[in-house]
C-alpha positions in Angstrom: -18.6 -5.9 -19.0 -15.7 -7.9 -17.5 -16.0 -9.5 -14.1 -13.2 -9.9 -11.6 -12.2 -13.4 -10.5 -12.4 -14.1 -6.8 -8.6 -13.9 -6.6 -8.6 -10.5 -8.4 -11.2 -9.2 -6.1 -9.3 -10.3 -3.0 -6.0 -8.8 -4.3 -7.8 -5.6 -5.1 -9.0 -5.4 -1.5 -5.5 -6.0 -0.2 -4.1 -3.3 -2.4 -6.7 -0.8 -1.1 -5.9 -1.9 2.4 -2.2 -1.4 1.9 -2.9 2.1 0.4 -5.1 3.1 3.4 -2.5 1.7 5.9 0.3 3.7 4.2 -1.7 6.9 4.2 -2.7 6.4 7.9 0.8 5.6 8.9 2.0 8.8 7.3 0.0 10.8 9.8 2.7 10.1 12.4 5.3 12.1 10.4 5.7 15.3 12.4 6.9 17.6 9.6 4.0 18.7 7.4 6.0 19.1 4.2 7.6 15.7 4.7 4.2 14.1 5.3 2.8 15.7 2.2 5.8 14.6 0.1 5.4 11.0 1.5 1.7 10.9 0.7 2.5 12.1 -2.8 5.1 9.4 -3.3 2.7 6.7 -2.0 0.0 7.9 -4.4 2.4 8.0 -7.3 3.6 4.4 -6.6 0.0 3.1 -6.6 -0.9 5.1 -9.7 2.2 3.8 -11.5 1.2 0.2 -10.8 -2.6 0.4 -11.3 -2.4 -1.2 -14.7 -1.1 -4.5 -13.4 -3.4 -7.4 -14.1 -1.0 -10.3 -13.7 -2.0 -11.9 -10.4 1.5 -13.2 -9.6 3.1 -9.8 -10.3 0.4 -8.1 -8.2 1.1 -10.4 -5.2 4.9 -9.7 -5.6 4.1 -5.9 -5.7 2.0 -6.2 -2.6 4.8 -8.0 -0.7 7.3 -5.4 -1.9 4.9 -2.6 -0.9 4.5 -4.0 2.6 8.3 -4.2 3.0 8.8 -0.7 1.7 6.2 0.6 4.1 7.9 -1.0 7.0 11.2 0.5 5.9 9.9 4.0 5.1 7.6 4.2 8.1 9.2 1.8 10.7 7.1 3.1 13.6 4.1 1.5 11.8 5.3 -2.0 12.8 6.5 -0.8 16.2 3.0 0.5 16.9 1.5 -2.8 16.1 3.9 -4.6 18.4 3.1 -2.3 21.4 -0.7 -2.4 20.8 -0.8 -6.2 20.6 
């Protein structure tokens, strides 16, 4: 049985948080078929990268994922600005 290092554990939580944030942000997409397609794309991206164990690469992917989320779903960052 292999145990995760603290850094692995923290990054795993950040990945899950990014995934949840992306799925929640997609709720604001008004068109149901577009929303479904976006959720499928989000899931496919996370599935495609689930094998990554290199911590530096994982951190890079997290940063890229946040940037993509802000580009794809820009109202997510606007909502945070108005609620703060």
